[in-house]
Each structure stands twice: as C-alpha cells, then as structure tokens.
Coordinates of C-alpha atoms and ligand atoms in Angstrom, one line a residue:
M1273 CA 20.9 5.2 55.3
T1274 CA 23.8 5.5 52.9
T1275 CA 23.9 1.7 52.8
A1276 CA 20.2 1.3 52.2
D1277 CA 19.3 -1.3 49.6
P1278 CA 18.7 0.4 46.3
Q1279 CA 16.0 -2.2 45.6
S1280 CA 13.9 -1.0 48.4
G1281 CA 10.5 0.5 47.5
Q1282 CA 9.8 1.2 43.8
P1283 CA 12.4 0.4 41.2
A1284 CA 14.7 3.3 40.3
W1285 CA 13.4 3.6 36.8
R1286 CA 9.9 4.4 38.1
L1287 CA 11.3 7.5 39.8
L1288 CA 13.2 8.4 36.7
L1289 CA 10.0 8.1 34.7
S1290 CA 8.2 10.4 37.1
Y1291 CA 10.9 13.1 36.5
I1292 CA 10.8 12.5 32.7
R1293 CA 7.0 12.4 32.3
P1294 CA 6.5 16.2 32.2
H1295 CA 9.1 16.4 29.3
R1296 CA 8.0 13.4 27.3
G1297 CA 6.9 15.6 24.3
A1298 CA 10.4 17.3 24.0
L1299 CA 12.0 13.9 24.6
A1300 CA 10.0 12.3 21.9
A1301 CA 10.9 15.1 19.5
G1302 CA 14.6 14.8 20.3
A1303 CA 14.4 11.0 19.9
L1304 CA 12.6 11.4 16.6
L1305 CA 15.3 13.7 15.3
S1306 CA 18.0 11.3 16.4
L1307 CA 16.1 8.5 14.7
L1308 CA 15.8 10.5 11.5
T1309 CA 19.6 11.1 11.7
G1310 CA 20.0 7.3 12.0
A1311 CA 17.6 6.6 9.1
A1312 CA 19.4 9.1 6.8
G1313 CA 22.6 7.3 7.6
L1314 CA 21.1 4.0 6.7
L1315 CA 20.3 5.2 3.2
L1316 CA 23.9 5.9 2.5
P1317 CA 25.0 2.3 1.9
L1318 CA 22.1 1.9 -0.5
V1319 CA 23.2 5.0 -2.5
A1320 CA 26.7 3.6 -2.3
R1321 CA 25.5 0.4 -3.9
E1322 CA 23.9 2.5 -6.7
L1323 CA 27.1 4.3 -7.2
I1324 CA 29.2 1.2 -7.5
D1325 CA 26.6 -0.2 -9.8
D1326 CA 26.7 3.0 -11.9
L1327 CA 30.5 2.7 -12.1
A1328 CA 30.3 -0.9 -13.1
H1329 CA 27.9 -0.2 -15.9
D1330 CA 29.7 3.0 -17.0
R1331 CA 26.9 5.3 -16.1
A1332 CA 27.2 8.9 -14.8
I1333 CA 27.6 9.0 -11.0
T1334 CA 26.6 12.7 -10.5
G1335 CA 23.1 11.8 -9.3
A1336 CA 24.4 9.3 -6.8
L1337 CA 27.2 11.7 -5.6
L1338 CA 24.7 14.6 -5.1
A1339 CA 22.3 12.3 -3.2
M1340 CA 25.1 11.2 -0.9
S1341 CA 26.2 14.8 -0.3
G1342 CA 22.6 15.8 0.5
L1343 CA 22.2 12.9 2.9
V1344 CA 25.4 13.8 4.7
V1345 CA 24.5 17.5 5.1
G1346 CA 20.9 16.8 6.1
N1347 CA 22.1 14.2 8.5
T1348 CA 24.5 16.7 10.2
A1349 CA 21.8 19.4 10.6
L1350 CA 19.2 16.9 12.0
G1351 CA 21.8 15.5 14.3
A1352 CA 22.7 18.9 15.8
L1353 CA 19.1 19.9 16.3
G1354 CA 18.3 16.5 17.9
S1355 CA 21.2 16.6 20.3
Y1356 CA 20.3 20.2 21.4
V1357 CA 16.7 19.2 22.1
L1358 CA 17.8 16.2 24.0
R1359 CA 20.4 18.0 26.2
R1360 CA 17.8 20.7 26.9
T1361 CA 15.3 18.1 28.0
A1362 CA 17.9 16.4 30.1
E1363 CA 18.7 19.7 31.9
S1364 CA 15.0 20.1 32.5
V1365 CA 14.8 16.6 34.1
V1366 CA 17.7 17.6 36.4
L1367 CA 15.9 20.8 37.2
G1368 CA 12.7 18.9 38.0
A1369 CA 14.5 16.4 40.3
R1370 CA 16.3 19.3 42.1
R1371 CA 13.1 21.2 42.6
S1372 CA 11.2 18.3 44.0
L1373 CA 14.1 17.0 46.1
S1374 CA 14.8 20.5 47.6
S1375 CA 11.1 21.0 48.4
Y1376 CA 11.1 17.7 50.1
L1377 CA 14.3 18.2 52.1
L1378 CA 12.9 21.5 53.5
R1379 CA 9.9 19.6 54.7
L1380 CA 11.9 16.9 56.4
R1381 CA 11.0 16.2 60.0
V1382 CA 13.6 17.5 62.4
A1383 CA 13.8 14.0 63.9
A1384 CA 14.8 12.7 60.5
V1385 CA 17.5 15.3 60.0
D1386 CA 18.9 14.4 63.4
R1387 CA 19.7 11.0 62.0
T1388 CA 21.3 12.2 58.8
E1389 CA 24.3 14.2 57.7
P1390 CA 23.2 17.5 56.0
G1391 CA 26.4 17.4 53.9
D1392 CA 25.3 14.0 52.5
L1393 CA 21.8 15.3 51.8
M1394 CA 23.4 18.2 50.0
A1395 CA 25.4 15.9 47.8
R1396 CA 22.2 14.1 46.8
I1397 CA 20.7 17.4 45.5
T1398 CA 23.8 18.7 43.9
S1399 CA 25.9 15.7 42.7
D1400 CA 23.4 12.9 42.4
T1401 CA 20.8 14.8 40.4
T1402 CA 23.5 15.9 38.0
L1403 CA 23.9 12.2 37.0
L1404 CA 20.3 12.1 35.9
R1405 CA 21.4 14.3 32.9
E1406 CA 23.4 11.5 31.4
V1407 CA 20.8 9.0 32.2
T1408 CA 18.2 10.9 30.3
T1409 CA 20.2 11.7 27.2
D1410 CA 22.8 9.0 26.8
S1411 CA 20.9 6.2 28.5
L1412 CA 17.3 6.6 27.7
I1413 CA 17.7 8.1 24.3
G1414 CA 20.6 5.8 23.6
L1415 CA 18.5 2.8 24.4
G1416 CA 15.6 4.1 22.4
T1417 CA 17.2 5.4 19.3
G1418 CA 20.2 3.0 19.4
G1419 CA 17.8 0.1 19.9
L1420 CA 15.6 1.2 17.0
T1421 CA 18.5 1.9 14.7
L1422 CA 19.9 -1.4 15.7
V1423 CA 16.7 -3.3 14.8
A1424 CA 16.3 -1.3 11.6
T1425 CA 19.9 -2.0 10.6
L1426 CA 19.4 -5.7 11.3
V1427 CA 16.3 -5.7 9.2
M1428 CA 18.2 -4.1 6.3
M1429 CA 21.0 -6.6 6.7
G1430 CA 18.4 -9.4 6.6
V1431 CA 17.1 -8.0 3.4
V1432 CA 20.5 -7.8 1.9
D1433 CA 21.7 -11.2 2.9
P1434 CA 20.1 -13.4 5.7
V1435 CA 23.1 -15.8 5.9
L1436 CA 25.5 -13.0 6.7
L1437 CA 22.9 -11.6 9.2
G1438 CA 23.0 -15.0 11.0
V1439 CA 26.8 -14.8 11.2
T1440 CA 26.6 -11.3 12.6
L1441 CA 23.9 -12.2 15.2
A1442 CA 25.9 -15.1 16.6
V1443 CA 28.8 -12.8 17.4
V1444 CA 26.5 -10.1 18.9
V1445 CA 24.7 -12.6 21.2
G1446 CA 28.0 -13.9 22.5
A1447 CA 29.1 -10.4 23.4
G1448 CA 25.7 -9.7 25.1
T1449 CA 26.2 -12.6 27.4
V1450 CA 29.6 -11.3 28.6
L1451 CA 28.0 -7.8 29.1
G1452 CA 25.3 -9.3 31.3
L1453 CA 28.0 -10.3 33.8
I1454 CA 29.7 -6.9 33.8
V1455 CA 26.8 -4.6 34.2
P1456 CA 25.8 -5.3 37.9
R1457 CA 29.4 -4.6 38.9
I1458 CA 29.2 -1.1 37.3
N1459 CA 26.1 -0.4 39.4
R1460 CA 27.7 -1.5 42.6
A1461 CA 30.8 0.5 42.1
S1462 CA 28.8 3.6 41.1
R1463 CA 26.7 3.4 44.2
Q1464 CA 29.7 3.2 46.4
A1465 CA 31.4 6.1 44.5
Q1466 CA 28.3 8.3 45.0
D1467 CA 28.1 7.3 48.7
A1468 CA 31.7 8.3 49.1
V1469 CA 30.9 11.7 47.5
G1470 CA 28.1 12.0 50.2
V1471 CA 30.6 11.2 52.9
M1472 CA 32.9 13.8 51.6
G1473 CA 30.1 16.4 51.6
A1474 CA 29.3 15.5 55.2
A1475 CA 32.9 15.8 56.2
L1476 CA 33.3 19.1 54.4
E1477 CA 30.2 20.5 56.0
R1478 CA 31.4 19.4 59.4
T1479 CA 34.8 21.1 58.9
L1480 CA 33.7 24.3 57.3
G1481 CA 30.8 24.7 59.6
A1482 CA 33.2 24.8 62.6
L1483 CA 36.4 26.0 61.0
R1484 CA 37.4 28.1 63.9
T1485 CA 37.0 25.2 66.3
V1486 CA 39.0 23.0 64.0
K1487 CA 41.8 25.5 63.7
A1488 CA 41.8 26.3 67.5
S1489 CA 42.0 22.6 68.2
G1490 CA 44.8 22.1 65.7
A1491 CA 42.6 19.4 64.1
E1492 CA 43.3 20.3 60.5
P1493 CA 45.5 17.2 59.7
R1494 CA 42.8 14.8 61.0
E1495 CA 40.0 16.6 59.2
E1496 CA 42.1 16.6 56.1
R1497 CA 42.7 12.9 56.4
A1498 CA 39.0 12.3 56.6
L1499 CA 38.3 14.4 53.5
H1500 CA 41.1 12.7 51.6
E1501 CA 39.9 9.3 52.6
A1502 CA 36.4 10.0 51.3
A1503 CA 37.8 11.5 48.1
E1504 CA 40.0 8.5 47.6
E1505 CA 37.2 6.1 48.2
S1506 CA 35.1 7.9 45.6
W1507 CA 38.1 7.7 43.2
R1508 CA 38.7 4.0 43.9
Q1509 CA 35.0 3.1 43.2
S1510 CA 34.8 5.4 40.2
V1511 CA 37.9 3.8 38.8
R1512 CA 36.3 0.4 39.4
A1513 CA 33.2 1.5 37.5
A1514 CA 35.4 2.9 34.8
K1515 CA 37.2 -0.4 34.5
W1516 CA 34.0 -2.3 34.1
S1517 CA 32.6 0.3 31.7
A1518 CA 35.7 0.1 29.6
A1519 CA 35.5 -3.6 29.6
A1520 CA 31.9 -3.4 28.5
G1521 CA 32.6 -0.9 25.7
N1522 CA 35.5 -2.8 24.4
T1523 CA 33.6 -6.1 24.5
A1524 CA 31.1 -4.4 22.2
G1525 CA 34.0 -3.1 20.0
L1526 CA 35.7 -6.4 19.9
A1527 CA 32.4 -8.1 18.9
M1528 CA 32.0 -5.7 16.0
Q1529 CA 35.5 -6.3 14.8
L1530 CA 34.9 -10.0 15.0
A1531 CA 31.6 -9.6 13.1
F1532 CA 33.4 -7.6 10.5
I1533 CA 36.2 -10.2 9.9
T1534 CA 33.7 -13.1 10.0
V1535 CA 31.4 -11.4 7.5
L1536 CA 34.4 -10.5 5.3
A1537 CA 35.5 -14.2 5.3
V1538 CA 32.1 -15.8 4.9
G1539 CA 30.9 -13.1 2.5
G1540 CA 34.1 -13.4 0.5
A1541 CA 33.4 -17.2 0.2
R1542 CA 29.8 -16.5 -0.9
V1543 CA 31.0 -14.0 -3.5
A1544 CA 33.5 -16.7 -4.8
T1545 CA 30.7 -19.2 -5.1
G1546 CA 28.5 -16.6 -6.8
A1547 CA 25.8 -16.7 -4.1
I1548 CA 26.0 -12.9 -3.8
D1549 CA 27.8 -10.2 -5.8
V1550 CA 30.5 -7.8 -4.7
G1551 CA 28.1 -4.9 -4.3
T1552 CA 26.0 -6.9 -1.8
L1553 CA 29.1 -7.7 0.2
V1554 CA 30.2 -4.1 0.2
A1555 CA 26.7 -3.0 1.3
F1556 CA 26.6 -5.6 4.0
L1557 CA 30.0 -4.6 5.3
L1558 CA 28.9 -1.0 5.4
F1559 CA 25.9 -2.2 7.4
V1560 CA 28.2 -4.0 9.8
F1561 CA 30.1 -0.8 10.0
Y1562 CA 26.9 1.1 10.7
L1563 CA 25.9 -1.4 13.3
M1564 CA 28.9 -0.3 15.4
A1565 CA 27.3 3.1 16.4
P1566 CA 23.9 1.8 17.7
I1567 CA 25.6 -1.1 19.5
Q1568 CA 28.0 1.2 21.2
Q1569 CA 25.0 3.4 22.0
V1570 CA 23.0 0.6 23.5
V1571 CA 26.0 -0.7 25.5
G1572 CA 26.8 2.9 26.6
A1573 CA 23.2 3.4 27.6
V1574 CA 23.2 0.2 29.7
T1575 CA 26.4 1.0 31.5
Q1576 CA 25.5 4.7 31.9
Y1577 CA 22.2 3.7 33.4
Q1578 CA 24.0 1.9 36.1
T1579 CA 25.5 5.1 37.4
G1580 CA 22.2 6.8 37.1
R1581 CA 20.5 4.0 38.9
A1582 CA 22.9 4.4 41.8
A1583 CA 22.2 8.1 41.9
L1584 CA 18.4 7.5 41.7
A1585 CA 18.6 5.0 44.5
R1586 CA 20.3 7.7 46.7
I1587 CA 17.7 10.2 45.8
Q1588 CA 15.0 7.7 46.5
D1589 CA 16.5 7.0 49.9
A1590 CA 16.3 10.7 50.7
L1591 CA 12.6 10.8 49.5
H1592 CA 11.9 8.0 52.0
L1593 CA 12.9 10.0 55.0
P1594 CA 9.9 11.1 57.1
A1595 CA 8.7 14.6 56.2
E1596 CA 6.0 17.0 57.4
P1597 CA 2.9 17.0 55.2
A1598 CA 2.9 19.7 52.5
A1599 CA 0.7 22.5 53.6
R1600 CA -0.1 26.0 52.5
P1601 CA 1.8 28.7 54.5
A1602 CA -0.4 30.3 57.1
P1603 CA -0.7 34.1 57.7
L1604 CA 0.9 35.6 60.7
P1605 CA -1.5 36.6 63.5
S1606 CA -2.4 40.3 63.4
P1607 CA -0.4 42.4 66.0
G1608 CA -3.4 42.7 68.4
A1609 CA -4.3 39.0 68.3
E1610 CA -5.2 37.2 71.6
P1611 CA -2.2 35.6 73.4
A1612 CA -2.0 31.8 73.5
S1613 CA -2.3 29.5 76.4
V1614 CA -0.1 26.3 76.7
A1615 CA -0.6 23.1 78.5
F1616 CA 1.5 19.9 78.9
R1617 CA -0.3 16.9 80.3
D1618 CA 1.8 14.0 81.4
V1619 CA 4.1 14.3 78.4
R1620 CA 6.6 11.5 77.9
F1621 CA 9.2 11.9 75.2
R1622 CA 12.4 10.6 73.8
Y1623 CA 14.3 11.8 70.8
A1624 CA 14.4 8.3 69.2
D1625 CA 13.2 4.8 69.9
D1626 CA 16.7 3.7 70.8
L1627 CA 17.4 6.7 73.2
P1628 CA 16.4 7.1 76.8
Y1629 CA 13.3 9.1 77.8
I1630 CA 14.0 12.8 78.3
H1631 CA 10.6 13.8 79.6
H1632 CA 9.0 11.5 82.2
G1633 CA 5.5 12.8 82.4
V1634 CA 5.9 16.6 82.2
T1635 CA 2.7 18.5 83.3
F1636 CA 2.2 22.3 83.6
E1637 CA -0.2 24.9 82.5
V1638 CA 0.5 28.4 81.3
P1639 CA -2.4 30.8 81.0
A1640 CA -2.6 33.4 78.2
R1641 CA -0.5 36.5 78.8
G1642 CA 2.3 36.9 81.2
M1643 CA 5.8 35.5 81.6
T1644 CA 6.6 32.0 82.7
A1645 CA 10.2 31.1 83.4
F1646 CA 11.6 27.6 83.1
V1647 CA 14.6 26.8 85.3
G1648 CA 16.5 23.7 86.1
P1649 CA 19.9 22.1 85.7
S1650 CA 21.5 21.6 82.4
G1651 CA 20.0 18.7 80.5
A1652 CA 16.7 18.9 82.5
G1653 CA 14.7 19.1 79.3
K1654 CA 13.9 22.8 79.1
T1655 CA 14.8 23.3 75.4
T1656 CA 13.0 20.1 74.7
V1657 CA 9.8 21.6 76.0
F1658 CA 10.1 24.3 73.3
S1659 CA 11.0 21.8 70.5
L1660 CA 7.8 20.0 71.4
I1661 CA 5.7 23.1 71.3
E1662 CA 7.0 23.9 67.9
R1663 CA 6.2 20.3 66.9
F1664 CA 9.8 19.6 65.8
Y1665 CA 9.1 16.3 67.5
D1666 CA 5.9 14.6 68.7
P1667 CA 5.6 13.3 72.2
G1668 CA 5.5 9.5 72.8
S1669 CA 2.5 9.9 75.1
G1670 CA 0.6 12.6 76.9
E1671 CA -0.8 15.7 75.3
I1672 CA 0.4 19.2 74.5
A1673 CA -2.3 21.9 73.9
L1674 CA -2.2 25.4 72.5
D1675 CA -5.3 27.5 73.1
G1676 CA -6.7 24.3 74.7
R1677 CA -6.5 22.5 71.4
S1678 CA -4.1 19.5 71.0
L1679 CA -1.1 20.3 68.8
A1680 CA -2.0 17.2 66.7
E1681 CA -5.1 19.0 65.6
W1682 CA -3.3 22.1 64.5
E1683 CA -2.2 22.7 60.9
L1684 CA 1.6 23.0 61.3
P1685 CA 2.0 26.3 59.5
A1686 CA -0.8 27.8 61.5
L1687 CA 0.7 26.5 64.7
R1688 CA 4.2 27.9 63.9
A1689 CA 2.7 31.2 62.7
A1690 CA 1.4 31.8 66.2
I1691 CA 4.9 31.3 67.8
G1692 CA 8.0 33.4 67.9
Y1693 CA 11.0 31.3 68.8
V1694 CA 14.4 32.5 69.9
E1695 CA 16.7 29.5 70.0
Q1696 CA 19.3 29.0 72.7
D1697 CA 22.2 29.4 70.3
A1698 CA 20.5 32.3 68.4
P1699 CA 21.2 31.2 64.9
V1700 CA 21.8 33.9 62.3
L1701 CA 21.7 33.0 58.6
S1702 CA 24.2 34.3 56.0
G1703 CA 22.8 37.2 54.1
S1704 CA 22.1 40.8 55.2
L1705 CA 20.9 42.0 58.5
R1706 CA 17.6 42.9 56.9
D1707 CA 17.2 39.3 55.5
N1708 CA 17.7 38.0 59.0
L1709 CA 15.2 40.3 60.6
L1710 CA 12.5 39.8 58.0
L1711 CA 13.0 36.0 57.9
G1712 CA 10.0 35.4 60.1
N1713 CA 7.8 38.2 58.7
P1714 CA 8.8 39.4 55.2
Q1715 CA 5.8 41.9 55.3
A1716 CA 7.0 43.9 58.3
D1717 CA 7.1 47.6 57.4
E1718 CA 10.0 50.0 58.0
A1719 CA 8.4 51.6 61.1
D1720 CA 7.9 48.2 62.7
V1721 CA 11.5 47.3 61.9
A1722 CA 12.8 50.6 63.4
A1723 CA 10.7 50.1 66.5
V1724 CA 12.0 46.6 67.1
L1725 CA 15.6 47.6 66.4
K1726 CA 15.2 50.2 69.1
T1727 CA 13.7 47.9 71.7
T1728 CA 16.4 45.3 71.1
R1729 CA 19.1 48.0 71.1
L1730 CA 20.3 47.2 67.6
D1731 CA 19.7 50.7 66.3
G1732 CA 23.2 51.8 67.5
L1733 CA 24.8 48.9 65.6
V1734 CA 22.8 49.6 62.4
A1735 CA 23.7 53.3 62.6
R1736 CA 27.4 52.4 63.0
L1737 CA 27.5 50.0 60.0
P1738 CA 28.3 51.7 56.7
N1739 CA 25.7 49.7 54.9
G1740 CA 23.2 49.7 57.7
L1741 CA 20.6 47.0 57.4
E1742 CA 22.0 45.8 54.1
T1743 CA 25.3 44.7 55.8
L1744 CA 26.1 41.1 55.2
V1745 CA 26.5 39.1 58.4
G1746 CA 28.6 36.2 57.0
H1747 CA 28.1 32.5 57.3
R1748 CA 26.0 31.9 60.5
G1749 CA 26.4 35.6 61.3
T1750 CA 30.1 35.3 62.1
K1751 CA 30.6 39.0 61.5
L1752 CA 28.3 39.8 64.5
S1753 CA 29.2 39.5 68.1
G1754 CA 27.5 36.8 70.2
G1755 CA 25.3 39.4 72.0
E1756 CA 24.4 41.0 68.7
R1757 CA 23.4 37.7 67.2
Q1758 CA 21.2 37.1 70.2
R1759 CA 19.5 40.4 69.8
V1760 CA 19.0 39.8 66.1
A1761 CA 17.3 36.6 67.0
V1762 CA 15.0 38.3 69.5
A1763 CA 14.2 41.1 67.0
R1764 CA 13.4 38.5 64.4
A1765 CA 10.9 36.8 66.7
L1766 CA 9.4 40.1 67.9
L1767 CA 8.7 41.2 64.3
R1768 CA 6.3 38.3 64.0
H1769 CA 4.1 39.7 66.7
P1770 CA 3.7 36.2 68.0
R1771 CA 0.8 35.1 70.2
L1772 CA 3.4 33.0 72.1
L1773 CA 7.0 34.0 72.5
L1774 CA 9.5 31.2 73.3
L1775 CA 12.8 32.6 74.5
D1776 CA 15.6 30.2 75.2
E1777 CA 18.2 32.4 77.0
A1778 CA 21.8 31.7 76.3
T1779 CA 23.7 31.4 79.5
S1780 CA 25.8 34.5 79.1
Q1781 CA 25.9 36.6 76.0
L1782 CA 24.7 40.0 77.0
D1783 CA 26.3 42.7 79.1
A1784 CA 24.4 44.3 82.0
V1785 CA 23.0 47.2 80.0
N1786 CA 21.7 45.1 77.1
E1787 CA 20.5 42.5 79.6
A1788 CA 18.4 45.1 81.4
A1789 CA 17.1 46.4 78.1
L1790 CA 16.1 42.9 76.9
R1791 CA 14.5 42.2 80.3
D1792 CA 12.4 45.4 79.9
T1793 CA 11.5 44.5 76.4
V1794 CA 10.4 41.0 77.3
A1795 CA 8.4 42.3 80.3
E1796 CA 6.7 44.7 78.0
V1797 CA 5.9 42.0 75.4
A1798 CA 4.6 39.8 78.2
R1799 CA 1.9 42.3 78.9
T1800 CA 0.2 41.5 75.6
T1801 CA 1.6 38.1 74.7
T1802 CA 2.3 34.8 76.4
V1803 CA 6.1 34.5 77.0
L1804 CA 7.9 31.3 77.9
V1805 CA 11.5 31.9 78.8
V1806 CA 14.2 29.4 79.7
A1807 CA 15.9 31.5 82.3
H1808 CA 19.5 31.4 83.3
R1809 CA 19.6 34.8 85.1
L1810 CA 18.1 36.0 88.3
S1811 CA 16.8 39.2 86.7
T1812 CA 14.7 37.2 84.3
V1813 CA 13.3 34.9 87.1
T1814 CA 12.4 37.7 89.4
T1815 CA 10.3 39.5 86.8
A1816 CA 8.5 36.2 85.8
D1817 CA 4.9 35.8 86.9
R1818 CA 5.5 32.1 87.6
I1819 CA 8.4 29.8 87.5
V1820 CA 8.4 26.1 86.5
V1821 CA 11.3 24.2 88.0
M1822 CA 12.4 21.2 86.0
D1823 CA 14.8 18.4 86.9
A1824 CA 15.7 15.3 85.0
G1825 CA 12.6 15.4 82.7
R1826 CA 10.0 16.2 85.4
V1827 CA 8.4 19.3 86.8
R1828 CA 9.4 19.6 90.4
A1829 CA 7.6 22.8 91.5
V1830 CA 5.7 25.8 90.1
G1831 CA 5.5 29.1 91.9
T1832 CA 7.0 32.6 92.2
H1833 CA 10.6 33.3 93.1
R1834 CA 9.6 34.2 96.6
E1835 CA 7.6 31.0 97.2
L1836 CA 10.1 28.7 95.6
V1837 CA 13.2 30.0 97.4
T1838 CA 11.7 28.7 100.6
A1839 CA 9.6 25.8 99.3
D1840 CA 12.0 24.0 96.8
P1841 CA 15.5 23.1 97.9
L1842 CA 16.8 22.6 94.2
Y1843 CA 15.4 26.0 93.3
A1844 CA 17.0 27.6 96.4
E1845 CA 20.3 26.1 95.4
L1846 CA 20.0 27.2 91.8
A1847 CA 19.1 30.7 93.0
A1848 CA 22.0 30.8 95.4
T1849 CA 24.6 29.6 92.9
Q1850 CA 23.7 29.7 89.3
F1851 CA 21.6 32.8 89.1
L1852 CA 23.1 35.0 91.8
A1853 CA 26.6 34.3 90.5
A1854 CA 25.5 35.5 87.0
S1855 CA 23.8 38.7 88.2
D1856 CA 24.7 41.7 90.4
Ligands
ATP562 N1 18.3 16.3 69.0 C1 18.5 15.5 70.1 N2 18.7 14.2 69.9 C2 19.0 13.4 71.0 N3 19.1 13.8 72.3 C3 18.9 15.1 72.5 C4 18.7 16.0 71.4 N4 18.5 17.3 71.9 C5 18.7 17.1 73.3 N5 19.0 15.9 73.6 C6 19.2 15.4 75.0 O1 18.0 15.7 75.7 C7 18.4 16.1 77.0 C8 17.7 17.4 77.4 O2 18.1 18.4 76.5 P1 17.6 19.9 76.6 O3 18.3 20.6 75.5 O4 16.2 19.9 76.7 O5 18.2 20.4 78.0 P2 18.1 21.8 78.7 O6 17.3 21.6 79.9 O7 17.7 22.8 77.7 O8 19.7 22.1 79.1 P3 20.5 23.4 79.0 O9 20.1 24.2 80.2 O10 21.9 22.9 79.1 O11 20.2 24.1 77.8 C9 19.9 16.2 77.1 O12 20.3 15.1 77.9 C10 20.3 16.0 75.7 O13 21.5 15.2 75.6
MG563 MG1 18.6 24.2 76.6

C-alpha cells in the first residue's frame, strides 16, 4: 500500500479542500489581510515617484515621507496579523485531518490492519498530517495572495509602461517552462521520502514493541541497520526534493535578475530616446523588485504543494483501507440479562483471499448458559472461532448466529457489547490498573470492581501495590507478571457482565492455586452466562458441560469428557498427553 498510485481515487486537492472547508472563513480573512499587505506595498513605488517628482520640482517632501512611513508601519501590522490568522488556520486544518484520520483508523477492519504496518499508519497520522500545515499556509495562501499580487503588480506595470511589461513577461514565461519540468520530480521524491518515514515508523514499532526479544536475541545491530536504512532513504529522497526545490527557487530568482537587467537596459534606452522619463523607469524597476516576492511565493507554493500532495496521497491511501461502518456505541447488557446462544453452520473461512482456508465447514451449536470447551491441536482454528464471533472477520460462506440471529444482522457495537473476550495473550494496555479494568465498562462501580478483584484474586496484588489501582502497568503491562496480566484480562471481561464470555486460555500462565480459583470463577459465571473457553487444561475440560473437539478446521466430535475419552481417539490422545501433563 505504500507504493499505491497517488493518482488513485479522487485527486489529492479534493481531500485537502475537504479539510480546509470548515475553516474557509478564517482562511479568507487571513488571505485578505495578506492581500492588503501586498496592496499597501504596491502603493510605495507610486509614493516614491511623487517623492522624486517633488524633489525634481523643489517641493517639500514631508508629505510623501510621512505617507511612506505610514504605509510601512501599517504594512507591518497587517502582515503580522495576517500571518497569525493563517498559521492558526493551518493548525486547525492539521487538527481536522488528525481527528478524522484517527477516528477512521480506530474503525479499520482487523483484516485490513493485518495487511498493514501499524508503525506506518502511525506515521501517516503524525508526520504526514504535519505537512498539511505548510500546504495550507505557504501553498494555498501563497498561490492565492502571491497570484493576486502578481497579477496586480503586472497590471500596475502595464499602466506604467506596456513595453517594459512585455520584456518582463517574456523572461517570466521562459522561467515558467523550466519550472514545469522540475515540479513533478519534487512530488516523486517527497512521496518516497514520506514512505521511508513510514517504513521507519514500522521498524521502530517492531523493535520497541519487542525490545526484550530483540535484546535477548542479540539482534540490536540488525534492527539498527534496518532503522538507519529507512532514515537514510528518507534523507536521500528529501535531499533530492530539496535539490529540485532549490533549482526551482533559483530559477525564479534568476528570472527576476534577468528581468531586472533587461528592464534596466531596455528602459535606459527608452529614457535616452525620451519615450519615458527617469521617474517612470525607477517606478518600473521598483515594480520588478516587488514582483520578486509574489513570484517566489507562487513558485514556493507550487513546490511546497508537491510535498503536501505526497502526504495527502498517503493519507488518502489510509482512508481507502476497509473500515467498519461508523455506529453509535451500544449500552452494555444489564447484569441480569439473558445469556446468549451461539451457532456455527457450515462456516468456511480464510484470513485473506490468497491464504488457505482455516475453517472447512465448522458446525456446532451452543445453547444459552453453561460452559463449552473447545479443544484441539495447535492451529486447529479455535482462536479463529472467537475472532469470527466478535466479527473481527467475516466468514467466506456459512452462517454464524448469536441468539439465533445471523451476525450480519447485528449492529457491531450491540454485538460486541454482549460479549466479554479474554484473548489468548491477555493484552494489557499501558496506563493504570484501573484504566485496564474499566476499559470494557467505564461505568462499573467500586463495589463491582472490588468483587471482581476478589474473584480473580487480584485483591492481594492491589493491596500490595503502594498506589493500588492507580499503579501504572507499563507498556503492554510489562510491570505485571504473566499470570497477573491474564487475571486482569479476565477481570476486565467479567466487569462487562457479558451475555457471552469468550475465554481463550493461555497454555500455562497460572499456578495451581490461581488456576483453581479461576476455574471456580468461570464455573460460577457459567451458571448465569454462556461461556466458551478454549481449553488447554484438564481441569477446565472436566468442568465443561460439553466439549467441541476441533482438528484442522473441522469439528471432529462434541460430547462430555467421559464420552469423548472413549469415543474420539484424538481427544483421548490429547487428554492423555496435553491435558494430563499440564495438571495434577
Ligand atoms: N491474522 C491471521 N492471518 C493469517 N493467518 C492467521 C491469522 N491468525 C491465525 N492464522 C492462521 O490460522 C490458523 C488457525 O489459527 P488459530 O489461532 O485459530 O489456532 P488455534 O487453534 O487457536 O491454535 P492454538 O491452540 O495454538 O492457539 C493457524 O494456522 C494460523 O497460522
Ligand atoms: Mg489459539
């Protein structure tokens, strides 16, 4: 996706306009102030002509001097106000882009995120949006005000002397042709530079996200090399863009010098023949001088826009990733709500079109209430069953139903509100212990939290910690032990009082005492809720009301422990080796 064609879909400027539209009033005000600044500047040569005229005719110059001073001071004040308003608007445009992009990224489909690098997506929100600031101020305003000032200056020049204007225009058009060749190169280099920043973000995220593994593997030098390579690529491309931008800027500068010299020569000749007087030549030269700023502005705007366009294209690519529909959050079920039933009917599923099928027609039914255990060899597709129930992915064919209603008919927030999910690797987010517990149910009251802490045996830990529930757990909960993380994840799910609890047991994280406690908790919960548990321990399996045996994406058998040990050879083997080995 990093190489996607920036031309795909709508043009980049459309997206920019959509970000700018809410601020068009402020932007117009800023542009107007800049224009007034330009206009005030334009009056200066005329006053200068008066002044020279006054001097030539031995008149007092106080009036002209005062007018000039007033113009200069007014010009400065207007200029300052204008640039403040514009910068502020530009920041608002960046804010708008960041808000809409971050909302969108949170709604991305899990399948879409599987195919991207989170670090690269991060770079799009942080680094690429920043580039919109310059596009809004320098580029858009530069083009607007610079363009208008340019036209106004040219008109004034035409009024003063059309012949000299023709000379100036010839030089300007020549320079414009050269610029037309340079500009696309700036765009290409900018895009590659930003892509490299994205690669760097991805590499950083990869390394910092698993720093212990990197250190334990002695892989620092290799990770370092990858980071440096991305940084250097960004440098190379930015330098390339800088080279072409410099060439563009200096082409404009050179054109103006040429125009100045040519006007001086041709104008001098015209003064000699008496076609114009010295005052007119001086005024025209001042206009040429004043032309410099708007031309630099327009050229700067065009080159700057190339960087912005590259960033916009990257933002646009992110906005083209498939996302879940925006929906209002749904309320959590009330604690006494009816438990949910689950049914899979001939579900076939693969993670992507170019990957092999993981589920080859999975069928099972789980009634409301009670505990159902899923067992099977590693890779059988047990966790995938849970991902499908949460609708992180949609099945290729077949049907999944909750409460007898197809998942496709559920509003996503309502579906997920009914479910409490404890993932296999029990993720804990950085922040406080309380943040983590309340993540799934911010409204849970203190009594509820205390009760859940007790059932998950976290009360001892909380009592030991000097800051109790406010203790920060570190990035991904690194300050907690593996078993503590797991219990936090269970407590978080329980606090939601789900109608369906999905519990993906980790193979071995808990000691015997905590395991027994958790088993009791889950058994207790199963009396009022539907519990699906991917089981890796005999103790879990024996307490289950029914067991679904999965192998290679199919359901082999369903029954109780007692039935399956005699009826299903795979189950008997699992029970004899995997479970028994892990229990007393
Ligand atoms: N996001 C994904 N993208 C592509 N393939 C995946 C993804 N997640 C899992 N798989 C593949 O799907 C298959 C089933 O995975 P799943 O996690 O459901 O297995 P499991 O039965 O839970 O195994 P375990 O007992 O080891 O947890 C595996 O072969 C795995 O490689
Ligand atoms: Mg699994």
